[in-house]
Amino acid sequence: MREKVNQYIAKSKVVRSLRFRIFFIILLVGIVPTTILRYGILQNYEKRAVDVRISDVQTQFKILANHLITYNYLKDASSEVINAELDQLSNLYDGRVLIVDFNFNVIKDTYGISEGKTIISEEVIRCFKGESIANYDPVNQFIETTTPIMQVQEAGAEDEVDSTKGEVTVRAVMLTSVSTDSIAANISILSRRATIVQILMSIVIVGGAWGLSNILVEPFERVSSEISKVRDGFQNEPISVPDYLETEHIVTAFNELFGKMKVLDESRQEFVSNVSHELKTPITSMKVLADSLIAQEEAPLELYKEFMTDIADEIERENKVINDLLSLVKMDKTSMNLNIETIDINALCELILKRLRPIAKQRDIDVIFESKREVSGEVDEVKLTLAISNLVENAIKYNNDHGFVKVTLDADHQFFTIEVQDNGLGIPQESLEHIFERFYRVDKSHSREIGGTGLGLAITRSAILMHRGFIKVESEEGSGTTFFVKIPLTYVAK
Ligand code: ADP
């Protein structure tokens, strides 16, 4: 049973192969027409040969029929000239001639068997009515013909059959059967030759089909071997097989995929090195601070306090980086299972601003909330709160003292939008496309000073994309920044 299954799989593999299919199609296209042609030619030859033979025989026997009348053979069958002519024709066509008179009596049989006997057949009766009939029997290989022997009634002549004068009447019927063995022999010779030609052609077609199918399939094999080289690490460059448009399409798609994977790999490596760097920086600072305290024999208490405060700050920072990293990782992991609920977005925004206002107040930054309508949407409350908090926090962090932050909420029948606007430092044009990248900071030292990790906007963007929303930014250095967030009111799981 198992063997049978394996055999079937092997067989279906062959049938599914492009090489086999091309081979098979060329074979069909080559061999079927030659077979049809051969059959057609032989058939046509046989029909044509039989037709020629019939017309030949009929002409000859018509002439003979006239001779019969001339020699008055029907009344006296002893004419040697006619008998010799009859024997000659029957020998020539390898056949038999019977002459049947008006009373259906056989008056002459070249085989000498049926003379004196009576023949009443449909053909004979029809022939007496003036019809000349020819039948071909392909099984027994003979042609049967009937030829009417006609005479014009002369005026005044006595006639025992018909008293009508000046009319053409059928006086007797000549029944002939001639062999078609010679036609069959010719067909057999022709058929043998055609078979030899066909076998030779088949050999050429099979060879051609095999060669052509190999040539046609070869570029596809090259595509797979080139891809294998990349997979096994022997090649790290885009591949090229431009033979066909189709192979070019496959290779282009592969190169695009390969490029994306390279970018992904590079960004993964960059992320790992960034993480290590970010985690190492506070530890290095702490080590320097601790070492310098240890190195001093009798350090004053104030110095201890100062250095310890710095160490505590670094621990705080390390903690923040770790927390942000965890949020980001969690965001990636749980992208499939959001905790979606219908939430009052107005209340959510109010709560975020309420939490952040004390921080803003320290620098006399005004935090304004403008709601254009009541909005409730299907969102993950925790993740959306994190995303919006990051935006508002940044708007406060990267603001000038006495500045303002304005949050505007609006909605249409499909989406709700949140706009976070500030009149702070702004972002340089060349940094705008990078600010959503992990660990990217416009001004590293300033961001570090005010406690930034470079992960906030990456977290925000992930959270918004998970809600099938999108985020964009507009900013002018020195004038301020506005972030636009747009999220569907109804969550659509993919
Ligand atoms: P960080 O933790 O450093 O704030 P983010 O990912 O939140 O990291 O932001 C990335 C960078 O984008 C910040 O370092 C800052 O330079 C810039 N940025 C973000 N929001 C604003 C803003 N409202 N105004 C000016 N610059 C901003």
Short mmCIF file of C-alpha atoms and ligand atoms in Angstrom, two decimals:
data_model
loop_
_atom_site.label_atom_id
_atom_site.label_comp_id
_atom_site.label_asym_id
_atom_site.label_seq_id
_atom_site.Cartn_x
_atom_site.Cartn_y
_atom_site.Cartn_z
CA MET A 1 0.00 0.00 0.00
CA ARG A 2 2.73 2.39 1.07
CA GLU A 3 4.78 1.48 -1.98
CA LYS A 4 1.78 2.25 -4.16
CA VAL A 5 1.39 5.67 -2.52
CA ASN A 6 5.10 6.38 -3.05
CA GLN A 7 4.86 5.27 -6.66
CA TYR A 8 1.86 7.55 -7.15
CA ILE A 9 3.71 10.52 -5.64
CA ALA A 10 6.74 9.84 -7.87
CA LYS A 11 4.47 9.55 -10.91
CA SER A 12 2.53 12.72 -10.12
CA LYS A 13 5.87 14.53 -9.66
CA VAL A 14 6.85 13.58 -13.22
CA VAL A 15 3.48 14.71 -14.58
CA ARG A 16 3.75 18.00 -12.68
CA SER A 17 7.19 18.73 -14.07
CA LEU A 18 7.31 21.54 -16.66
CA ARG A 19 9.97 19.66 -18.62
CA PHE A 20 7.69 16.63 -18.98
CA ARG A 21 4.73 18.78 -20.03
CA ILE A 22 6.71 20.61 -22.71
CA PHE A 23 8.11 17.29 -23.93
CA PHE A 24 4.64 15.77 -24.06
CA ILE A 25 3.09 18.75 -25.90
CA ILE A 26 5.83 18.79 -28.56
CA LEU A 27 5.45 15.03 -28.93
CA LEU A 28 1.69 15.37 -29.44
CA VAL A 29 2.07 18.28 -31.85
CA GLY A 30 4.66 16.32 -33.83
CA ILE A 31 3.20 12.82 -33.90
CA VAL A 32 -0.58 13.30 -34.05
CA PRO A 33 -0.59 15.28 -37.33
CA THR A 34 1.79 12.82 -39.03
CA THR A 35 -0.46 9.91 -38.01
CA ILE A 36 -3.58 11.71 -39.27
CA LEU A 37 -1.75 12.64 -42.48
CA ARG A 38 -0.67 9.06 -43.05
CA TYR A 39 -4.16 7.69 -42.47
CA GLY A 40 -5.69 10.41 -44.70
CA ILE A 41 -3.26 9.84 -47.58
CA LEU A 42 -3.78 6.05 -47.56
CA GLN A 43 -7.56 6.40 -47.41
CA ASN A 44 -7.55 8.94 -50.19
CA TYR A 45 -5.27 6.82 -52.33
CA GLU A 46 -7.59 3.80 -51.99
CA LYS A 47 -10.69 5.82 -52.89
CA ARG A 48 -9.00 7.41 -55.85
CA ALA A 49 -7.56 4.11 -57.14
CA VAL A 50 -10.97 2.40 -56.86
CA ASP A 51 -12.69 5.32 -58.68
CA VAL A 52 -10.15 5.18 -61.52
CA ARG A 53 -10.52 1.43 -61.78
CA ILE A 54 -14.35 1.68 -61.86
CA SER A 55 -14.34 4.32 -64.58
CA ASP A 56 -11.74 2.35 -66.52
CA VAL A 57 -13.75 -0.88 -66.28
CA GLN A 58 -17.01 0.84 -67.17
CA THR A 59 -15.49 2.48 -70.27
CA GLN A 60 -13.99 -0.77 -71.45
CA PHE A 61 -17.22 -2.72 -70.95
CA LYS A 62 -19.31 -0.01 -72.60
CA ILE A 63 -17.14 -0.37 -75.70
CA LEU A 64 -17.53 -4.13 -75.45
CA ALA A 65 -21.31 -3.73 -75.08
CA ASN A 66 -21.38 -1.87 -78.42
CA HIS A 67 -19.34 -4.66 -80.01
CA LEU A 68 -21.85 -7.21 -78.71
CA ILE A 69 -24.66 -5.40 -80.52
CA THR A 70 -22.56 -4.98 -83.66
CA TYR A 71 -21.76 -8.71 -83.77
CA ASN A 72 -25.34 -9.61 -82.81
CA TYR A 73 -23.86 -11.63 -79.95
CA LEU A 74 -27.12 -11.72 -78.01
CA LYS A 75 -28.68 -13.91 -80.68
CA ASP A 76 -25.61 -15.91 -81.48
CA ALA A 77 -23.03 -16.21 -78.70
CA SER A 78 -20.54 -18.10 -80.78
CA SER A 79 -18.69 -15.06 -82.17
CA GLU A 80 -15.03 -15.85 -81.69
CA VAL A 81 -13.99 -12.21 -81.89
CA ILE A 82 -16.30 -11.26 -79.05
CA ASN A 83 -15.47 -14.32 -76.98
CA ALA A 84 -11.76 -13.54 -77.36
CA GLU A 85 -12.42 -9.92 -76.39
CA LEU A 86 -14.42 -11.08 -73.34
CA ASP A 87 -11.63 -13.45 -72.25
CA GLN A 88 -9.04 -10.76 -72.82
CA LEU A 89 -10.89 -8.21 -70.65
CA SER A 90 -11.63 -10.67 -67.87
CA ASN A 91 -7.96 -11.68 -67.84
CA LEU A 92 -6.84 -8.06 -67.91
CA TYR A 93 -8.96 -7.13 -64.87
CA ASP A 94 -8.57 -10.51 -63.18
CA GLY A 95 -12.36 -10.84 -63.11
CA ARG A 96 -15.47 -12.47 -64.40
CA VAL A 97 -18.03 -11.31 -66.96
CA LEU A 98 -21.63 -12.51 -67.13
CA ILE A 99 -24.06 -11.51 -69.86
CA VAL A 100 -27.71 -11.72 -68.85
CA ASP A 101 -30.42 -11.42 -71.50
CA PHE A 102 -33.85 -9.90 -71.19
CA ASN A 103 -35.24 -13.14 -69.73
CA PHE A 104 -32.60 -13.06 -66.96
CA ASN A 105 -30.83 -16.02 -68.53
CA VAL A 106 -27.05 -16.08 -68.38
CA ILE A 107 -25.96 -16.40 -72.00
CA LYS A 108 -22.25 -16.00 -71.28
CA ASP A 109 -20.05 -16.59 -68.23
CA THR A 110 -16.30 -16.22 -68.73
CA TYR A 111 -15.86 -18.77 -65.91
CA GLY A 112 -18.21 -21.08 -67.85
CA ILE A 113 -20.11 -22.03 -64.66
CA SER A 114 -23.41 -20.17 -64.76
CA GLU A 115 -24.39 -20.32 -68.45
CA GLY A 116 -28.04 -21.23 -68.89
CA LYS A 117 -28.87 -20.26 -65.31
CA THR A 118 -31.19 -17.44 -64.32
CA ILE A 119 -30.07 -14.35 -62.36
CA ILE A 120 -32.61 -12.00 -60.88
CA SER A 121 -30.99 -9.43 -58.63
CA GLU A 122 -31.76 -5.83 -57.75
CA GLU A 123 -28.71 -4.62 -59.67
CA VAL A 124 -29.71 -6.51 -62.81
CA ILE A 125 -33.29 -5.19 -62.67
CA ARG A 126 -32.04 -1.63 -62.14
CA CYS A 127 -29.61 -2.05 -64.99
CA PHE A 128 -32.40 -3.12 -67.34
CA LYS A 129 -33.95 0.23 -66.48
CA GLY A 130 -30.82 1.88 -67.93
CA GLU A 131 -28.85 2.41 -64.69
CA SER A 132 -25.18 1.56 -64.63
CA ILE A 133 -24.13 0.42 -61.16
CA ALA A 134 -20.70 0.03 -59.53
CA ASN A 135 -20.07 -1.41 -56.02
CA TYR A 136 -16.79 -1.74 -54.20
CA ASP A 137 -16.38 -4.50 -51.63
CA PRO A 138 -13.25 -3.59 -49.62
CA VAL A 139 -13.43 -6.75 -47.49
CA ASN A 140 -13.39 -9.25 -50.33
CA GLN A 141 -11.38 -6.92 -52.55
CA PHE A 142 -13.51 -6.66 -55.69
CA ILE A 143 -15.57 -4.19 -57.70
CA GLU A 144 -18.93 -5.26 -59.10
CA THR A 145 -20.36 -3.33 -62.06
CA THR A 146 -23.41 -3.67 -64.26
CA THR A 147 -23.39 -2.28 -67.81
CA PRO A 148 -26.58 -2.08 -69.87
CA ILE A 149 -26.21 -3.40 -73.44
CA MET A 150 -28.30 -0.99 -75.42
CA GLN A 151 -29.59 -1.02 -78.97
CA VAL A 152 -31.33 1.59 -81.09
CA GLN A 153 -34.45 0.11 -82.67
CA GLU A 154 -34.22 0.47 -86.38
CA ALA A 155 -37.38 1.39 -88.34
CA GLY A 156 -39.01 -1.71 -89.80
CA ALA A 157 -36.91 -4.12 -87.80
CA GLU A 158 -38.81 -6.89 -86.06
CA ASP A 159 -38.34 -7.14 -82.41
CA GLU A 160 -39.69 -9.83 -80.17
CA VAL A 161 -39.27 -7.77 -76.98
CA ASP A 162 -40.30 -4.30 -77.86
CA SER A 163 -42.17 -3.17 -80.95
CA THR A 164 -41.30 0.48 -80.52
CA LYS A 165 -39.16 1.78 -83.36
CA GLY A 166 -36.23 4.32 -83.20
CA GLU A 167 -35.89 4.06 -79.42
CA VAL A 168 -32.89 2.98 -77.33
CA THR A 169 -33.66 -0.16 -75.38
CA VAL A 170 -31.66 -2.27 -72.95
CA ARG A 171 -31.31 -5.65 -74.61
CA ALA A 172 -29.13 -7.31 -72.00
CA VAL A 173 -26.97 -6.63 -68.98
CA MET A 174 -23.27 -7.22 -68.58
CA LEU A 175 -22.44 -8.21 -65.01
CA THR A 176 -18.76 -7.91 -64.16
CA SER A 177 -16.73 -8.42 -61.05
CA VAL A 178 -13.10 -7.33 -61.14
CA SER A 179 -10.47 -7.91 -58.51
CA THR A 180 -8.84 -4.98 -56.65
CA ASP A 181 -5.96 -7.06 -55.32
CA SER A 182 -3.45 -4.84 -57.12
CA ILE A 183 -4.83 -1.74 -55.34
CA ALA A 184 -4.57 -3.54 -51.99
CA ALA A 185 -0.99 -4.55 -52.82
CA ASN A 186 -0.10 -0.92 -53.65
CA ILE A 187 -1.70 0.29 -50.40
CA SER A 188 0.24 -2.27 -48.41
CA ILE A 189 3.53 -1.14 -50.00
CA LEU A 190 2.64 2.51 -49.41
CA SER A 191 1.61 1.78 -45.82
CA ARG A 192 4.88 0.00 -45.13
CA ARG A 193 6.89 2.92 -46.47
CA ALA A 194 4.75 5.40 -44.52
CA THR A 195 5.37 3.36 -41.33
CA ILE A 196 9.13 3.54 -41.87
CA VAL A 197 8.97 7.30 -42.51
CA GLN A 198 6.76 7.71 -39.46
CA ILE A 199 9.11 5.74 -37.22
CA LEU A 200 12.06 7.84 -38.41
CA MET A 201 10.09 11.04 -37.86
CA SER A 202 9.01 9.87 -34.39
CA ILE A 203 12.65 9.29 -33.43
CA VAL A 204 13.54 12.79 -34.63
CA ILE A 205 10.50 14.31 -32.85
CA VAL A 206 11.22 12.49 -29.55
CA GLY A 207 14.85 13.64 -29.66
CA GLY A 208 13.83 17.18 -30.61
CA ALA A 209 11.13 17.31 -27.94
CA TRP A 210 13.55 16.11 -25.26
CA GLY A 211 16.23 18.60 -26.30
CA LEU A 212 13.79 21.50 -26.61
CA SER A 213 12.11 20.78 -23.27
CA ASN A 214 15.56 20.81 -21.61
CA ILE A 215 16.51 24.09 -23.27
CA LEU A 216 13.20 25.74 -22.35
CA VAL A 217 13.30 24.64 -18.72
CA GLU A 218 16.97 25.46 -18.18
CA PRO A 219 16.49 29.16 -17.14
CA PHE A 220 14.05 28.09 -14.41
CA GLU A 221 16.63 25.65 -13.09
CA ARG A 222 19.15 28.45 -13.08
CA VAL A 223 16.73 30.59 -11.01
CA SER A 224 16.47 27.84 -8.42
CA SER A 225 20.24 27.26 -8.36
CA GLU A 226 20.90 31.02 -7.97
CA ILE A 227 18.36 31.18 -5.10
CA SER A 228 20.05 28.15 -3.48
CA LYS A 229 23.39 29.96 -3.65
CA VAL A 230 21.89 32.92 -1.77
CA ARG A 231 20.16 30.62 0.73
CA ASP A 232 23.38 28.72 1.44
CA GLY A 233 25.31 31.96 1.90
CA PHE A 234 27.59 31.66 -1.15
CA GLN A 235 26.18 34.83 -2.61
CA ASN A 236 25.04 38.00 -0.91
CA GLU A 237 24.16 40.08 -3.97
CA PRO A 238 20.91 40.36 -5.94
CA ILE A 239 20.65 37.58 -8.55
CA SER A 240 19.90 37.90 -12.27
CA VAL A 241 18.38 35.45 -14.77
CA PRO A 242 17.08 37.67 -17.59
CA ASP A 243 16.40 34.85 -20.14
CA TYR A 244 12.60 35.09 -19.97
CA LEU A 245 10.25 37.81 -18.79
CA GLU A 246 8.85 35.21 -16.38
CA THR A 247 12.24 34.35 -14.85
CA GLU A 248 12.96 38.06 -14.61
CA HIS A 249 9.69 38.54 -12.65
CA ILE A 250 10.53 35.69 -10.25
CA VAL A 251 14.06 36.98 -9.76
CA THR A 252 12.87 40.58 -9.23
CA ALA A 253 10.36 39.40 -6.61
CA PHE A 254 13.08 37.33 -4.94
CA ASN A 255 15.54 40.24 -4.96
CA GLU A 256 12.94 42.50 -3.37
CA LEU A 257 12.27 39.93 -0.68
CA PHE A 258 15.99 39.42 -0.18
CA GLY A 259 16.48 43.19 0.12
CA LYS A 260 13.73 43.43 2.73
CA MET A 261 15.25 40.58 4.71
CA LYS A 262 18.65 42.27 4.60
CA VAL A 263 17.15 45.53 5.87
CA LEU A 264 15.33 43.60 8.60
CA ASP A 265 18.52 41.83 9.60
CA GLU A 266 20.47 45.07 9.65
CA SER A 267 17.80 46.80 11.75
CA ARG A 268 17.77 43.83 14.15
CA GLN A 269 21.54 44.06 14.55
CA GLU A 270 21.33 47.82 14.98
CA PHE A 271 18.59 47.39 17.58
CA VAL A 272 20.63 44.90 19.58
CA SER A 273 23.69 47.16 19.51
CA ASN A 274 21.55 50.18 20.47
CA VAL A 275 19.98 48.29 23.36
CA SER A 276 23.40 47.20 24.63
CA HIS A 277 24.67 50.75 24.35
CA GLU A 278 21.66 52.29 26.11
CA LEU A 279 21.88 49.77 28.93
CA LYS A 280 25.63 50.14 29.28
CA THR A 281 25.72 53.95 29.46
CA PRO A 282 24.12 54.32 32.92
CA ILE A 283 26.17 51.38 34.23
CA THR A 284 29.40 52.99 32.99
CA SER A 285 28.43 56.28 34.67
CA MET A 286 27.65 54.50 37.91
CA LYS A 287 30.98 52.65 37.77
CA VAL A 288 32.89 55.91 37.22
CA LEU A 289 31.04 57.58 40.10
CA ALA A 290 31.58 54.66 42.45
CA ASP A 291 35.25 54.26 41.47
CA SER A 292 36.03 57.89 42.09
CA LEU A 293 34.41 57.66 45.56
CA ILE A 294 36.41 54.52 46.35
CA ALA A 295 39.62 56.15 45.13
CA GLN A 296 39.29 59.00 47.59
CA GLU A 297 40.69 58.19 51.02
CA GLU A 298 38.47 60.45 53.03
CA ALA A 299 35.74 61.83 50.85
CA PRO A 300 33.47 64.39 52.44
CA LEU A 301 29.90 63.39 53.20
CA GLU A 302 28.55 66.00 50.76
CA LEU A 303 30.50 64.39 47.92
CA TYR A 304 29.10 61.00 48.87
CA LYS A 305 25.59 62.45 48.85
CA GLU A 306 26.13 64.17 45.52
CA PHE A 307 27.60 61.09 43.86
CA MET A 308 24.94 58.84 45.34
CA THR A 309 22.25 61.13 43.97
CA ASP A 310 23.86 60.86 40.54
CA ILE A 311 24.00 57.08 40.89
CA ALA A 312 20.30 57.02 41.86
CA ASP A 313 19.53 59.13 38.74
CA GLU A 314 21.39 56.66 36.56
CA ILE A 315 19.50 53.76 38.14
CA GLU A 316 16.28 55.64 37.46
CA ARG A 317 17.32 56.09 33.84
CA GLU A 318 18.31 52.46 33.45
CA ASN A 319 14.92 51.56 34.86
CA LYS A 320 13.18 53.82 32.33
CA VAL A 321 15.04 52.32 29.39
CA ILE A 322 14.20 48.80 30.57
CA ASN A 323 10.53 49.73 31.07
CA ASP A 324 10.30 51.31 27.61
CA LEU A 325 11.99 48.29 26.05
CA LEU A 326 9.55 45.99 27.80
CA SER A 327 6.61 48.09 26.54
CA LEU A 328 7.96 47.91 23.00
CA VAL A 329 8.56 44.15 23.11
CA LYS A 330 5.13 43.63 24.64
CA MET A 331 3.61 45.73 21.87
CA ASP A 332 5.23 43.50 19.23
CA LYS A 333 4.26 40.30 21.00
CA THR A 334 0.63 41.16 21.66
CA SER A 335 -0.09 42.72 18.31
CA MET A 336 -2.49 39.83 17.67
CA ASN A 337 -4.42 40.06 20.95
CA LEU A 338 -5.49 43.59 21.65
CA ASN A 339 -7.91 44.07 24.50
CA ILE A 340 -10.54 45.94 22.50
CA GLU A 341 -13.36 47.72 24.34
CA THR A 342 -15.66 50.60 23.53
CA ILE A 343 -14.04 53.54 25.29
CA ASP A 344 -15.05 57.17 25.81
CA ILE A 345 -12.12 58.85 24.03
CA ASN A 346 -12.94 62.29 25.51
CA ALA A 347 -12.60 60.90 29.01
CA LEU A 348 -9.40 59.08 28.06
CA CYS A 349 -7.80 62.31 26.79
CA GLU A 350 -8.97 64.27 29.86
CA LEU A 351 -7.40 61.69 32.14
CA ILE A 352 -4.05 61.76 30.31
CA LEU A 353 -3.90 65.55 30.44
CA LYS A 354 -4.90 65.58 34.11
CA ARG A 355 -1.96 63.31 34.91
CA LEU A 356 0.53 65.38 32.92
CA ARG A 357 -0.60 68.90 33.86
CA PRO A 358 1.45 69.01 37.11
CA ILE A 359 4.65 68.33 35.10
CA ALA A 360 3.70 71.06 32.60
CA LYS A 361 2.90 73.43 35.39
CA GLN A 362 6.48 73.23 36.69
CA ARG A 363 7.57 75.03 33.51
CA ASP A 364 4.43 77.14 33.20
CA ILE A 365 3.28 75.29 30.10
CA ASP A 366 -0.41 75.61 29.34
CA VAL A 367 -2.13 72.32 28.45
CA ILE A 368 -5.40 72.84 26.54
CA PHE A 369 -7.95 70.22 25.49
CA GLU A 370 -10.40 70.96 22.71
CA SER A 371 -13.05 68.36 21.94
CA LYS A 372 -15.11 68.96 18.83
CA ARG A 373 -17.59 66.20 19.66
CA GLU A 374 -18.25 63.29 21.97
CA VAL A 375 -16.31 60.30 20.67
CA SER A 376 -16.41 56.68 21.70
CA GLY A 377 -14.25 54.17 19.86
CA GLU A 378 -13.29 50.51 19.95
CA VAL A 379 -9.71 50.61 21.27
CA ASP A 380 -7.27 48.99 23.67
CA GLU A 381 -7.40 51.52 26.50
CA VAL A 382 -3.97 50.78 27.98
CA LYS A 383 -2.10 50.91 24.67
CA LEU A 384 -3.87 53.99 23.35
CA THR A 385 -3.26 55.79 26.68
CA LEU A 386 0.45 54.95 26.38
CA ALA A 387 0.56 56.22 22.79
CA ILE A 388 -1.19 59.55 23.48
CA SER A 389 0.69 60.06 26.77
CA ASN A 390 4.01 59.77 24.92
CA LEU A 391 2.94 62.46 22.44
CA VAL A 392 1.75 64.86 25.14
CA GLU A 393 4.81 64.15 27.30
CA ASN A 394 7.08 64.96 24.34
CA ALA A 395 5.11 68.12 23.61
CA ILE A 396 5.83 69.20 27.19
CA LYS A 397 9.42 67.91 27.28
CA TYR A 398 10.50 69.58 24.05
CA ASN A 399 8.71 72.83 24.77
CA ASN A 400 9.91 76.21 25.96
CA ASP A 401 8.98 77.52 29.40
CA HIS A 402 5.59 79.34 29.29
CA GLY A 403 4.71 77.54 26.09
CA PHE A 404 1.48 75.68 25.33
CA VAL A 405 0.31 72.19 24.34
CA LYS A 406 -3.04 71.81 22.60
CA VAL A 407 -4.81 68.49 22.20
CA THR A 408 -7.75 68.44 19.75
CA LEU A 409 -10.18 65.54 19.43
CA ASP A 410 -12.51 65.18 16.45
CA ALA A 411 -14.28 62.41 14.52
CA ASP A 412 -16.19 61.64 11.35
CA HIS A 413 -18.40 58.61 10.76
CA GLN A 414 -15.40 56.32 10.27
CA PHE A 415 -12.39 57.66 12.19
CA PHE A 416 -11.48 59.74 15.20
CA THR A 417 -8.50 62.06 15.09
CA ILE A 418 -6.27 63.37 17.87
CA GLU A 419 -3.99 66.29 17.19
CA VAL A 420 -1.18 67.13 19.64
CA GLN A 421 0.24 70.57 18.94
CA ASP A 422 2.98 72.50 20.72
CA ASN A 423 4.91 75.70 20.15
CA GLY A 424 8.20 74.24 21.35
CA LEU A 425 11.59 73.48 19.86
CA GLY A 426 10.35 71.81 16.68
CA ILE A 427 12.14 69.05 14.76
CA PRO A 428 14.68 69.66 11.98
CA GLN A 429 13.39 68.63 8.53
CA GLU A 430 16.05 65.94 8.02
CA SER A 431 15.12 64.25 11.33
CA LEU A 432 11.39 64.04 10.63
CA GLU A 433 11.58 60.70 8.81
CA HIS A 434 13.65 59.12 11.61
CA ILE A 435 11.86 60.15 14.79
CA PHE A 436 9.71 56.99 14.87
CA GLU A 437 12.79 54.75 14.79
CA ARG A 438 13.84 53.06 17.99
CA PHE A 439 16.48 54.98 19.98
CA TYR A 440 16.46 57.89 17.53
CA ARG A 441 16.85 61.25 19.22
CA VAL A 442 17.34 64.58 17.49
CA ASP A 443 19.65 65.96 20.11
CA LYS A 444 21.07 63.08 22.11
CA SER A 445 22.49 65.07 24.99
CA HIS A 446 19.42 67.28 25.40
CA SER A 447 17.06 64.33 25.18
CA ARG A 448 19.15 62.47 27.75
CA GLU A 449 19.18 65.48 30.00
CA ILE A 450 15.41 65.57 30.07
CA GLY A 451 15.09 61.83 30.51
CA GLY A 452 14.34 60.63 26.95
CA THR A 453 15.10 57.07 25.87
CA GLY A 454 14.39 57.45 22.12
CA LEU A 455 11.74 54.71 22.39
CA GLY A 456 8.61 56.78 23.09
CA LEU A 457 7.56 57.50 19.48
CA ALA A 458 8.40 53.93 18.39
CA ILE A 459 6.01 52.67 21.08
CA THR A 460 3.35 55.22 20.01
CA ARG A 461 3.59 54.26 16.36
CA SER A 462 3.36 50.50 17.14
CA ALA A 463 0.28 51.06 19.27
CA ILE A 464 -1.45 53.14 16.59
CA LEU A 465 -0.63 50.70 13.78
CA MET A 466 -2.08 47.89 15.91
CA HIS A 467 -5.35 49.82 15.91
CA ARG A 468 -5.11 49.97 12.06
CA GLY A 469 -4.60 53.70 12.39
CA PHE A 470 -1.84 55.98 11.20
CA ILE A 471 0.30 58.79 12.54
CA LYS A 472 2.03 61.70 10.84
CA VAL A 473 4.00 64.71 11.98
CA GLU A 474 4.48 68.29 10.87
CA SER A 475 7.11 70.48 12.43
CA GLU A 476 9.15 73.60 11.99
CA GLU A 477 12.32 74.09 13.92
CA GLY A 478 11.90 76.86 16.47
CA SER A 479 8.12 77.16 15.92
CA GLY A 480 6.63 73.95 17.16
CA THR A 481 5.39 70.49 16.26
CA THR A 482 2.02 68.88 15.54
CA PHE A 483 1.36 65.13 15.58
CA PHE A 484 -1.80 63.84 13.84
CA VAL A 485 -3.28 60.50 14.82
CA LYS A 486 -6.17 58.86 12.94
CA ILE A 487 -7.79 55.65 14.20
CA PRO A 488 -10.92 53.77 12.98
CA LEU A 489 -13.89 54.09 15.34
CA THR A 490 -14.65 50.39 14.83
CA TYR A 491 -11.81 47.93 15.20
CA VAL A 492 -11.50 45.55 12.27
CA ALA A 493 -9.60 42.35 13.05
CA LYS A 494 -7.69 41.08 9.99
P1 ADP B 1 12.59 60.45 23.59
O1 ADP B 1 12.45 59.43 24.65
O2 ADP B 1 13.99 60.86 23.36
O3 ADP B 1 11.65 61.59 23.77
P2 ADP B 1 10.94 59.76 21.37
O4 ADP B 1 10.92 58.55 20.56
O5 ADP B 1 9.71 60.06 22.17
O6 ADP B 1 12.21 59.66 22.26
O7 ADP B 1 11.22 60.97 20.44
C1 ADP B 1 12.28 60.89 19.52
C2 ADP B 1 12.87 62.26 19.28
O8 ADP B 1 11.95 63.06 18.56
C3 ADP B 1 13.13 63.01 20.52
O9 ADP B 1 14.42 62.74 20.99
C4 ADP B 1 12.99 64.46 20.10
O10 ADP B 1 14.21 64.92 19.63
C5 ADP B 1 12.03 64.41 18.95
N1 ADP B 1 10.68 64.84 19.37
C6 ADP B 1 9.64 64.05 19.69
N2 ADP B 1 8.54 64.81 19.97
C7 ADP B 1 8.91 66.09 19.82
C8 ADP B 1 8.24 67.35 19.95
N3 ADP B 1 6.95 67.45 20.31
N4 ADP B 1 8.95 68.50 19.71
C9 ADP B 1 10.23 68.41 19.32
N5 ADP B 1 10.92 67.26 19.16
C10 ADP B 1 10.28 66.13 19.42
#
